[in-house]
CSV table of C-alpha atoms and ligand atoms in Angstrom, one decimal:
chain,number,residue,atom,x,y,z
A,1,MET,CA,-44.0,18.7,14.2
A,2,GLN,CA,-40.3,17.9,14.0
A,3,LYS,CA,-38.2,19.2,11.2
A,4,LEU,CA,-37.7,17.0,8.2
A,5,SER,CA,-34.2,15.8,7.4
A,6,ASP,CA,-31.3,18.3,7.3
A,7,ARG,CA,-29.9,16.3,4.4
A,8,THR,CA,-32.7,17.6,2.1
A,9,ALA,CA,-32.7,21.1,3.4
A,10,GLY,CA,-30.3,22.3,0.7
A,11,PHE,CA,-32.3,20.7,-2.1
A,12,THR,CA,-34.3,22.5,-4.7
A,13,ASP,CA,-36.3,20.5,-7.2
A,14,SER,CA,-34.5,19.6,-10.4
A,15,VAL,CA,-34.5,22.7,-12.6
A,16,ILE,CA,-34.3,20.4,-15.7
A,17,ARG,CA,-37.5,18.6,-14.8
A,18,ARG,CA,-39.1,21.9,-13.6
A,19,MET,CA,-38.5,23.4,-17.0
A,20,THR,CA,-40.4,20.5,-18.6
A,21,ARG,CA,-43.4,21.4,-16.4
A,22,ILE,CA,-43.1,25.1,-17.4
A,23,SER,CA,-42.8,24.2,-21.1
A,24,ASP,CA,-46.0,22.1,-20.8
A,25,GLN,CA,-47.8,24.9,-19.0
A,26,TYR,CA,-47.2,27.3,-21.9
A,27,GLY,CA,-47.5,24.8,-24.7
A,28,ALA,CA,-43.8,25.4,-25.6
A,29,VAL,CA,-41.7,23.2,-27.8
A,30,ASN,CA,-39.8,21.5,-25.0
A,31,LEU,CA,-36.1,21.6,-25.7
A,32,SER,CA,-35.3,21.6,-22.0
A,33,GLN,CA,-35.2,18.1,-20.5
A,34,GLY,CA,-33.2,16.0,-22.9
A,35,PHE,CA,-35.3,13.1,-24.3
A,36,PRO,CA,-36.3,12.1,-27.8
A,37,ASP,CA,-39.8,12.5,-29.4
A,38,PHE,CA,-39.1,9.8,-31.9
A,39,ASP,CA,-39.7,6.0,-31.5
A,40,PRO,CA,-37.3,3.5,-30.2
A,41,PRO,CA,-36.1,0.8,-32.6
A,42,LYS,CA,-38.9,-1.4,-33.9
A,43,GLU,CA,-37.1,-4.7,-32.9
A,44,ILE,CA,-37.3,-3.5,-29.3
A,45,LEU,CA,-40.9,-2.6,-29.5
A,46,ASP,CA,-41.9,-5.9,-31.1
A,47,ARG,CA,-40.1,-7.8,-28.4
A,48,LEU,CA,-41.9,-5.7,-25.7
A,49,LYS,CA,-45.2,-6.8,-27.1
A,50,GLU,CA,-44.2,-10.5,-26.9
A,51,VAL,CA,-42.7,-10.1,-23.5
A,52,ALA,CA,-46.1,-8.9,-22.1
A,53,TYR,CA,-47.4,-12.4,-22.5
A,54,GLN,CA,-44.3,-14.3,-21.3
A,55,ASP,CA,-43.0,-15.0,-17.8
A,56,PHE,CA,-41.2,-11.8,-17.0
A,57,HIS,CA,-43.5,-10.1,-14.5
A,58,GLN,CA,-41.7,-10.9,-11.3
A,59,TYR,CA,-38.4,-9.6,-9.9
A,60,SER,CA,-35.4,-10.4,-11.9
A,61,ILE,CA,-32.1,-11.2,-10.0
A,62,THR,CA,-31.5,-8.0,-8.1
A,63,TRP,CA,-28.3,-7.1,-9.9
A,64,GLY,CA,-29.9,-7.7,-13.3
A,65,ALA,CA,-31.5,-10.5,-15.4
A,66,GLN,CA,-28.9,-13.1,-16.6
A,67,ASN,CA,-29.6,-12.6,-20.4
A,68,PHE,CA,-29.5,-8.9,-20.1
A,69,ARG,CA,-26.1,-8.9,-18.3
A,70,GLU,CA,-24.8,-11.4,-20.9
A,71,ALA,CA,-25.9,-9.3,-23.8
A,72,LEU,CA,-24.6,-6.2,-22.2
A,73,ALA,CA,-21.2,-7.8,-21.4
A,74,ALA,CA,-20.9,-8.9,-25.1
A,75,LYS,CA,-21.8,-5.4,-26.3
A,76,GLN,CA,-19.4,-3.5,-24.0
A,77,SER,CA,-16.4,-5.8,-23.7
A,78,GLY,CA,-14.8,-4.8,-27.1
A,79,PRO,CA,-15.2,-1.0,-26.8
A,80,MET,CA,-14.3,-0.9,-23.1
A,81,GLY,CA,-11.2,-3.0,-23.7
A,82,HIS,CA,-12.0,-5.5,-21.0
A,83,ASP,CA,-13.5,-9.0,-21.2
A,84,ILE,CA,-16.5,-8.1,-18.9
A,85,ASP,CA,-17.7,-10.9,-16.7
A,86,PRO,CA,-21.6,-10.7,-16.7
A,87,ASN,CA,-21.7,-12.5,-13.4
A,88,SER,CA,-19.3,-10.4,-11.3
A,89,GLU,CA,-18.7,-7.1,-13.1
A,90,ILE,CA,-22.2,-5.6,-13.9
A,91,VAL,CA,-25.1,-4.2,-11.8
A,92,VAL,CA,-28.2,-3.3,-13.7
A,93,THR,CA,-29.9,-0.2,-12.2
A,94,CYS,CA,-32.9,2.0,-12.7
A,95,GLY,CA,-31.3,4.4,-15.1
A,96,SER,CA,-27.8,5.8,-14.8
A,97,THR,CA,-29.4,8.2,-12.2
A,98,GLU,CA,-29.5,5.2,-9.8
A,99,ALA,CA,-26.1,3.9,-11.1
A,100,MET,CA,-24.4,7.3,-10.2
A,101,MET,CA,-26.1,7.4,-6.8
A,102,ALA,CA,-25.2,3.8,-6.1
A,103,ALA,CA,-21.6,4.5,-7.2
A,104,MET,CA,-21.3,7.5,-4.9
A,105,MET,CA,-22.7,5.5,-2.0
A,106,THR,CA,-20.3,2.6,-2.8
A,107,VAL,CA,-17.3,4.9,-2.8
A,108,ALA,CA,-17.8,7.8,-0.4
A,109,ASN,CA,-18.2,8.1,3.3
A,110,PRO,CA,-19.9,11.2,4.7
A,111,GLY,CA,-17.4,14.0,4.7
A,112,ASP,CA,-15.3,12.5,1.9
A,113,LYS,CA,-14.4,14.9,-0.9
A,114,VAL,CA,-15.4,14.3,-4.5
A,115,ILE,CA,-14.0,16.3,-7.5
A,116,VAL,CA,-16.8,17.5,-9.9
A,117,PHE,CA,-16.1,19.4,-13.1
A,118,SER,CA,-18.2,22.5,-13.5
A,119,PRO,CA,-20.5,22.8,-15.5
A,120,PHE,CA,-21.9,19.5,-14.3
A,121,TYR,CA,-25.1,17.5,-14.7
A,122,GLU,CA,-27.3,18.8,-11.9
A,123,ASN,CA,-27.9,15.3,-10.3
A,124,TYR,CA,-24.3,15.2,-9.1
A,125,GLY,CA,-24.9,17.9,-6.6
A,126,ALA,CA,-27.8,16.0,-5.2
A,127,ASP,CA,-25.8,12.7,-5.3
A,128,ALA,CA,-23.1,14.4,-3.2
A,129,ILE,CA,-25.6,15.7,-0.7
A,130,LEU,CA,-27.4,12.3,-0.3
A,131,SER,CA,-24.2,10.4,0.1
A,132,GLY,CA,-22.7,13.1,2.5
A,133,ALA,CA,-19.8,13.8,0.2
A,134,GLU,CA,-18.4,17.3,-0.2
A,135,PRO,CA,-17.8,18.4,-3.8
A,136,ILE,CA,-14.6,20.2,-4.9
A,137,TYR,CA,-15.5,21.9,-8.1
A,138,VAL,CA,-13.0,22.3,-10.9
A,139,PRO,CA,-14.0,24.7,-13.7
A,140,LEU,CA,-14.1,23.6,-17.4
A,141,HIS,CA,-13.3,27.0,-18.9
A,142,PRO,CA,-15.7,28.2,-21.7
A,143,PRO,CA,-15.7,28.4,-24.6
A,144,LEU,CA,-13.7,25.2,-25.2
A,145,PHE,CA,-14.4,23.8,-21.7
A,146,LYS,CA,-10.8,22.8,-21.0
A,147,PHE,CA,-9.6,22.3,-17.5
A,148,ASN,CA,-6.5,23.9,-16.2
A,149,PRO,CA,-4.1,21.1,-15.3
A,150,GLU,CA,-2.8,23.0,-12.2
A,151,GLU,CA,-6.3,23.6,-10.9
A,152,LEU,CA,-7.1,19.9,-11.3
A,153,GLU,CA,-4.0,18.8,-9.6
A,154,ALA,CA,-4.7,21.2,-6.7
A,155,ALA,CA,-8.1,19.5,-6.3
A,156,PHE,CA,-6.5,16.1,-6.3
A,157,ALA,CA,-4.0,17.3,-3.6
A,158,GLN,CA,-7.0,17.9,-1.2
A,159,ASN,CA,-7.3,14.1,-0.6
A,160,PRO,CA,-10.5,13.4,-2.5
A,161,LYS,CA,-12.0,9.9,-2.6
A,162,ALA,CA,-13.3,10.1,-6.2
A,163,LEU,CA,-13.7,12.3,-9.3
A,164,ILE,CA,-16.9,12.4,-11.3
A,165,LEU,CA,-16.4,12.5,-15.0
A,166,CYS,CA,-19.2,13.1,-17.4
A,167,ASN,CA,-17.9,12.2,-20.8
A,168,PRO,CA,-19.3,13.2,-23.3
A,169,SER,CA,-20.4,16.0,-21.1
A,170,ASN,CA,-23.9,17.2,-20.3
A,171,PRO,CA,-24.4,20.2,-20.6
A,172,CYS,CA,-21.4,21.5,-22.5
A,173,GLY,CA,-21.0,18.8,-25.2
A,174,LYS,CA,-17.3,18.4,-24.4
A,175,VAL,CA,-15.6,15.1,-25.4
A,176,PHE,CA,-12.5,14.6,-23.3
A,177,THR,CA,-9.4,13.9,-25.4
A,178,LEU,CA,-7.2,10.9,-24.9
A,179,GLU,CA,-4.5,13.4,-23.6
A,180,GLU,CA,-6.9,14.9,-21.1
A,181,LEU,CA,-8.2,11.5,-19.9
A,182,THR,CA,-4.6,10.3,-19.5
A,183,TYR,CA,-3.8,13.3,-17.4
A,184,ILE,CA,-6.9,12.6,-15.2
A,185,ALA,CA,-6.0,8.9,-15.0
A,186,ASP,CA,-2.4,9.7,-14.0
A,187,LEU,CA,-3.6,11.9,-11.2
A,188,ALA,CA,-6.2,9.3,-10.1
A,189,LYS,CA,-3.4,6.8,-9.8
A,190,LYS,CA,-0.9,9.2,-8.2
A,191,TYR,CA,-3.4,10.3,-5.5
A,192,ASP,CA,-5.2,7.0,-5.2
A,193,VAL,CA,-8.6,8.3,-6.3
A,194,TYR,CA,-11.6,6.5,-7.8
A,195,VAL,CA,-13.2,7.7,-11.0
A,196,ILE,CA,-17.0,7.6,-11.3
A,197,ALA,CA,-17.6,7.9,-15.1
A,198,ASP,CA,-21.0,8.9,-16.5
A,199,GLU,CA,-20.9,7.8,-20.1
A,200,VAL,CA,-24.5,7.8,-21.2
A,201,TYR,CA,-23.7,9.6,-24.4
A,202,GLU,CA,-21.0,7.1,-25.4
A,203,HIS,CA,-22.5,6.5,-28.8
A,204,ILE,CA,-23.2,10.2,-29.6
A,205,VAL,CA,-19.7,11.5,-30.3
A,206,TYR,CA,-19.4,13.7,-33.5
A,207,ALA,CA,-16.4,13.2,-35.9
A,208,PRO,CA,-13.6,13.9,-35.6
A,209,HIS,CA,-13.9,13.4,-31.9
A,210,LYS,CA,-13.7,9.9,-30.4
A,211,HIS,CA,-15.0,8.4,-27.2
A,212,THR,CA,-12.4,6.8,-24.9
A,213,TYR,CA,-13.6,4.8,-21.9
A,214,ILE,CA,-11.5,6.0,-19.0
A,215,SER,CA,-11.6,2.5,-17.5
A,216,SER,CA,-9.7,1.3,-20.6
A,217,LEU,CA,-6.6,3.3,-19.8
A,218,PRO,CA,-3.7,1.5,-18.2
A,219,GLY,CA,-4.3,0.9,-14.5
A,220,MET,CA,-7.8,2.4,-14.5
A,221,TRP,CA,-10.1,-0.7,-14.6
A,222,GLU,CA,-9.5,-1.3,-10.9
A,223,ARG,CA,-10.4,2.3,-9.9
A,224,THR,CA,-13.2,3.2,-12.3
A,225,ILE,CA,-16.9,2.8,-11.8
A,226,SER,CA,-18.4,3.1,-15.3
A,227,CYS,CA,-22.0,4.1,-15.3
A,228,SER,CA,-24.2,4.3,-18.3
A,229,SER,CA,-27.7,3.7,-19.5
A,230,LEU,CA,-29.8,2.5,-22.5
A,231,SER,CA,-31.9,5.7,-22.4
A,232,LYS,CA,-30.1,7.7,-25.1
A,233,THR,CA,-28.7,4.8,-27.1
A,234,TYR,CA,-32.1,3.2,-27.8
A,235,SER,CA,-34.3,6.3,-27.2
A,236,ILE,CA,-36.0,4.7,-24.2
A,237,THR,CA,-35.5,7.3,-21.4
A,238,GLY,CA,-38.7,6.2,-19.7
A,239,TRP,CA,-37.7,2.6,-19.4
A,240,ARG,CA,-35.1,3.5,-16.7
A,241,LEU,CA,-32.5,0.9,-17.6
A,242,GLY,CA,-29.0,1.7,-16.5
A,243,TYR,CA,-25.9,-0.1,-15.3
A,244,ILE,CA,-22.6,0.0,-13.4
A,245,ILE,CA,-19.6,-1.9,-14.9
A,246,ALA,CA,-16.7,-2.2,-12.6
A,247,SER,CA,-14.3,-4.7,-11.0
A,248,PRO,CA,-15.8,-7.5,-8.9
A,249,GLU,CA,-14.6,-5.9,-5.7
A,250,ILE,CA,-16.5,-2.7,-6.4
A,251,VAL,CA,-19.5,-4.5,-7.9
A,252,ASP,CA,-19.8,-6.6,-4.8
A,253,VAL,CA,-20.5,-3.5,-2.8
A,254,ALA,CA,-22.5,-1.7,-5.4
A,255,ARG,CA,-24.9,-4.6,-5.7
A,256,LYS,CA,-25.8,-4.3,-2.1
A,257,VAL,CA,-26.4,-0.6,-2.3
A,258,HIS,CA,-28.5,-1.1,-5.4
A,259,ASP,CA,-30.5,-4.0,-3.8
A,260,PHE,CA,-31.5,-1.8,-0.8
A,261,LEU,CA,-32.2,1.2,-3.0
A,262,THR,CA,-34.5,-0.3,-5.6
A,263,VAL,CA,-34.2,-4.2,-5.6
A,264,GLY,CA,-34.0,-4.2,-9.4
A,265,ALA,CA,-34.7,-2.6,-12.7
A,266,ALA,CA,-38.0,-3.6,-14.5
A,267,ALA,CA,-37.8,-7.3,-15.5
A,268,PRO,CA,-39.9,-7.2,-18.6
A,269,LEU,CA,-38.0,-4.2,-19.9
A,270,GLN,CA,-34.6,-5.8,-19.4
A,271,GLU,CA,-35.9,-8.7,-21.5
A,272,ALA,CA,-37.5,-6.5,-24.2
A,273,VAL,CA,-34.3,-4.5,-24.9
A,274,ILE,CA,-32.1,-7.5,-25.6
A,275,PRO,CA,-32.5,-7.3,-29.4
A,276,GLY,CA,-31.2,-3.8,-29.1
A,277,LEU,CA,-28.1,-4.9,-27.1
A,278,LYS,CA,-27.5,-7.4,-29.9
A,279,PHE,CA,-27.6,-4.9,-32.8
A,280,GLY,CA,-24.5,-4.7,-35.0
A,281,GLN,CA,-22.3,-1.7,-35.6
A,282,GLU,CA,-24.6,-0.4,-38.3
A,283,TYR,CA,-27.2,0.6,-35.7
A,284,TYR,CA,-24.7,2.8,-33.8
A,285,ASP,CA,-23.4,4.3,-37.1
A,286,GLU,CA,-27.0,5.2,-38.1
A,287,LEU,CA,-27.7,6.7,-34.7
A,288,LEU,CA,-24.7,8.9,-34.9
A,289,LEU,CA,-25.5,10.0,-38.4
A,290,LYS,CA,-29.0,10.9,-37.3
A,291,TYR,CA,-27.7,13.0,-34.4
A,292,THR,CA,-25.0,14.6,-36.5
A,293,ARG,CA,-27.7,15.7,-39.0
A,294,LYS,CA,-29.9,17.0,-36.2
A,295,ARG,CA,-26.9,18.9,-34.7
A,296,ASP,CA,-26.0,20.5,-38.0
A,297,LEU,CA,-29.6,21.4,-38.8
A,298,PHE,CA,-30.2,22.9,-35.4
A,299,LEU,CA,-26.9,24.8,-35.3
A,300,LYS,CA,-27.4,26.2,-38.8
A,301,GLY,CA,-30.9,27.4,-37.7
A,302,LEU,CA,-29.4,29.1,-34.6
A,303,ASP,CA,-26.7,30.8,-36.9
A,304,ASP,CA,-29.4,32.0,-39.3
A,305,ILE,CA,-31.3,33.6,-36.4
A,306,GLY,CA,-28.0,35.1,-35.1
A,307,LEU,CA,-27.9,33.3,-31.7
A,308,ILE,CA,-24.4,32.7,-30.4
A,309,HIS,CA,-23.9,29.1,-29.4
A,310,THR,CA,-21.4,26.3,-28.5
A,311,VAL,CA,-20.6,23.6,-31.0
A,312,PRO,CA,-21.1,20.2,-29.2
A,313,GLU,CA,-18.5,17.6,-29.7
A,314,GLY,CA,-20.7,14.9,-28.2
A,315,ALA,CA,-24.2,14.4,-26.5
A,316,TYR,CA,-27.2,16.4,-27.8
A,317,TYR,CA,-27.1,19.8,-26.0
A,318,VAL,CA,-26.1,23.2,-27.1
A,319,MET,CA,-25.6,26.3,-25.0
A,320,ILE,CA,-26.7,29.7,-26.2
A,321,ASP,CA,-25.2,32.9,-25.0
A,322,ILE,CA,-28.0,35.3,-23.9
A,323,ARG,CA,-25.8,38.2,-22.8
A,324,ASP,CA,-27.2,40.4,-25.5
A,325,PHE,CA,-30.7,40.3,-23.8
A,326,HIS,CA,-29.2,41.8,-20.6
A,327,TYR,CA,-31.2,39.6,-18.2
A,328,GLU,CA,-29.9,39.3,-14.7
A,329,SER,CA,-31.5,35.9,-14.2
A,330,ASP,CA,-31.2,33.1,-16.8
A,331,LEU,CA,-34.1,31.4,-15.0
A,332,GLU,CA,-36.3,34.4,-15.6
A,333,PHE,CA,-35.1,34.5,-19.2
A,334,CYS,CA,-36.1,30.8,-19.7
A,335,GLU,CA,-39.6,31.4,-18.2
A,336,VAL,CA,-40.1,34.4,-20.6
A,337,LEU,CA,-38.8,32.3,-23.5
A,338,ALA,CA,-41.2,29.5,-22.7
A,339,LYS,CA,-44.1,31.9,-22.3
A,340,GLU,CA,-43.5,34.5,-25.0
A,341,VAL,CA,-41.5,32.6,-27.7
A,342,GLY,CA,-42.9,29.1,-26.9
A,343,VAL,CA,-39.6,27.2,-26.6
A,344,GLY,CA,-38.4,25.5,-23.4
A,345,ALA,CA,-34.7,25.7,-22.3
A,346,VAL,CA,-32.8,25.0,-19.1
A,347,PRO,CA,-31.0,27.9,-17.4
A,348,GLY,CA,-27.3,27.4,-17.5
A,349,SER,CA,-26.9,28.5,-13.9
A,350,SER,CA,-28.3,25.1,-12.8
A,351,PHE,CA,-25.1,23.4,-14.2
A,352,PHE,CA,-22.4,25.8,-13.0
A,353,LYS,CA,-20.8,26.2,-9.6
A,354,GLU,CA,-19.4,29.6,-10.7
A,355,PRO,CA,-21.9,32.5,-11.0
A,356,VAL,CA,-22.7,32.0,-14.7
A,357,ASN,CA,-26.1,33.3,-15.8
A,358,HIS,CA,-25.5,34.1,-19.4
A,359,LEU,CA,-26.0,30.7,-20.9
A,360,ILE,CA,-29.1,28.6,-21.5
A,361,ARG,CA,-29.2,24.9,-22.7
A,362,PHE,CA,-31.3,23.5,-25.5
A,363,HIS,CA,-31.3,19.9,-26.6
A,364,PHE,CA,-31.9,18.6,-30.1
A,365,ALA,CA,-33.0,15.0,-29.6
A,366,LYS,CA,-36.2,15.8,-31.5
A,367,LYS,CA,-37.8,15.0,-34.8
A,368,ASP,CA,-36.6,17.3,-37.6
A,369,GLU,CA,-40.1,18.8,-37.8
A,370,THR,CA,-40.0,19.6,-34.0
A,371,LEU,CA,-36.6,21.3,-34.4
A,372,PHE,CA,-37.9,23.3,-37.4
A,373,HIS,CA,-41.0,24.3,-35.4
A,374,ALA,CA,-38.7,25.4,-32.5
A,375,LEU,CA,-36.4,27.3,-34.9
A,376,ASP,CA,-39.4,29.0,-36.5
A,377,ARG,CA,-40.5,30.2,-33.1
A,378,LEU,CA,-37.0,31.2,-32.1
A,379,SER,CA,-36.7,33.3,-35.3
A,380,ARG,CA,-39.0,35.8,-33.6
A,381,ILE,CA,-37.0,35.8,-30.3
A,382,LYS,CA,-35.7,39.4,-30.7
A,383,GLU,CA,-39.2,40.8,-31.2
A,384,LYS,CA,-40.8,38.8,-28.4
A,385,ILE,CA,-38.0,39.2,-25.9
A,386,PRO,CA,-36.9,42.8,-26.2
A,387,VAL,CA,-33.4,43.5,-25.0
A,388,LYS,CA,-33.5,44.9,-21.4
A,389,SER,CA,-32.0,48.3,-21.2
A,390,ARG,CA,-29.1,48.4,-18.7
A,391,PHE,CA,-30.2,51.9,-17.7
A,392,LEU,CA,-33.8,51.2,-16.6
B,1,LIG,N1,-30.2,13.8,-19.1
B,1,LIG,C1,-31.4,14.6,-19.5
B,1,LIG,C2,-31.1,16.1,-19.4
B,1,LIG,O1,-30.1,16.5,-18.9
B,1,LIG,C3,-32.6,14.2,-18.7
B,1,LIG,C4,-32.4,14.3,-17.3
B,1,LIG,C5,-33.5,13.7,-16.5
B,1,LIG,O2,-34.5,14.4,-16.3
B,1,LIG,N2,-33.3,12.5,-16.0
B,1,LIG,O3,-31.9,16.8,-19.7
C-alpha cells in the first residue's frame, strides 16, 4: 500500500477532543473541551421547532442564507465599526473552525509564514499544516501573557503573510488592550501583513477589560479577516454556525474556498438562530453577568482548595499551575486527574510551542451545580494525586 499523505504525518488527534473521550471513559466531570451544559435561549429553541416543519431542508446559498447574513450584519455593524454589507462581506461557515481554515487557505500559499502567538488554540497548528503555511511563534509571556514588542517586530520582519490573533484568547484568557492591538495593527500595516482574527469569545470579556475588534482600527478593515461563531454566544457549539467578515475582495475568495470545503452551513439552523441574532443588548449583558459569576465562583473554589491559577480577562478558561505535583508530563497528570479525582482538564502543553508542561486548562462554561461538583472532587486532589517525589 502507498503511504497516506505527508501533509497529515505530523498530526496527532486533537488533545482537547481526546480529553473529552478520556473524561467520559472515567465518568469525570468534563472541564476539558469548552462547551456549556446549559440550554441555549428558549427563543432559539422555539424557532428550531417551527423550522422543522418549514421549507429549510435544502442547501442555503453557499455563502449563507440571506436572512441570516442580514441579521448578522445588523448585529455586528455597530460593534465592529463598519457598515457590513450582508451581500459582499460575509461568508457563513461550519463553525469558526471552518472560518479559520478557510481564512488561512484564502490568504496563505504553501511555504508562506504565519505569525502565531503561543499559547495558541490547538487548531491553528493544524490549519497551518493543512494550508502549507509555516508558523512563526511569538510567546505571550506568563503570568500576564504580554508579548515582547521587539520579539513581535522580529517576527514581522521575517516577511510573514498573516498573523493569527485569538482575542479574547483561548487558552490563557488574555484580552488584548487597545494599545497592544494598535501596536499589532501598526506592524501589520508597516510590513503589509493580513490579520486573521478569531473572536469567538467577543461577548465574554470581564470588566474592566474591553473587547476591541482589530478590524475597527484605522486602516485595518482591508487587511483583517474576522472569524467568529455563534457557538459560545448562544450556547450552541453543536450547531456549527460560524462566519467570516471581511472586505469584498477577501470574501470573494473565501466564499470559493468555503464552497468547495463544505458547500454551506446547516440551512435549518441558520434560520432557527435568527431570533438570537436579533436580541437586544440585555441578552449580552446577562450572558456576561452569568459568566462573570461562574468565573468568580470557580476561581474562589480553586483558591479555597489552594490551587494556583490564572485570572481570565475574557473567555471561559483558567490555567492551573501543577508544578507542586512534580509530574514530568502534564498529559499524564490530566489522565490521572480524570481517573483518580474525576475531573477532566486539557494539558497545557497542547497550547504552547515552548516546552511548558506545568499548566493544565479547565473551562467553567458549566451549570453552577456542575462546577460545585467538580470543586468538591478537586478538594481531594492532594490526597488522590500524591506529590511525586523528585528523588524517586
Ligand atoms: N473551543 C473549545 C475548546 O477550546 C472547543 C474546541 C472544539 O473542540 N471545537 O475547548
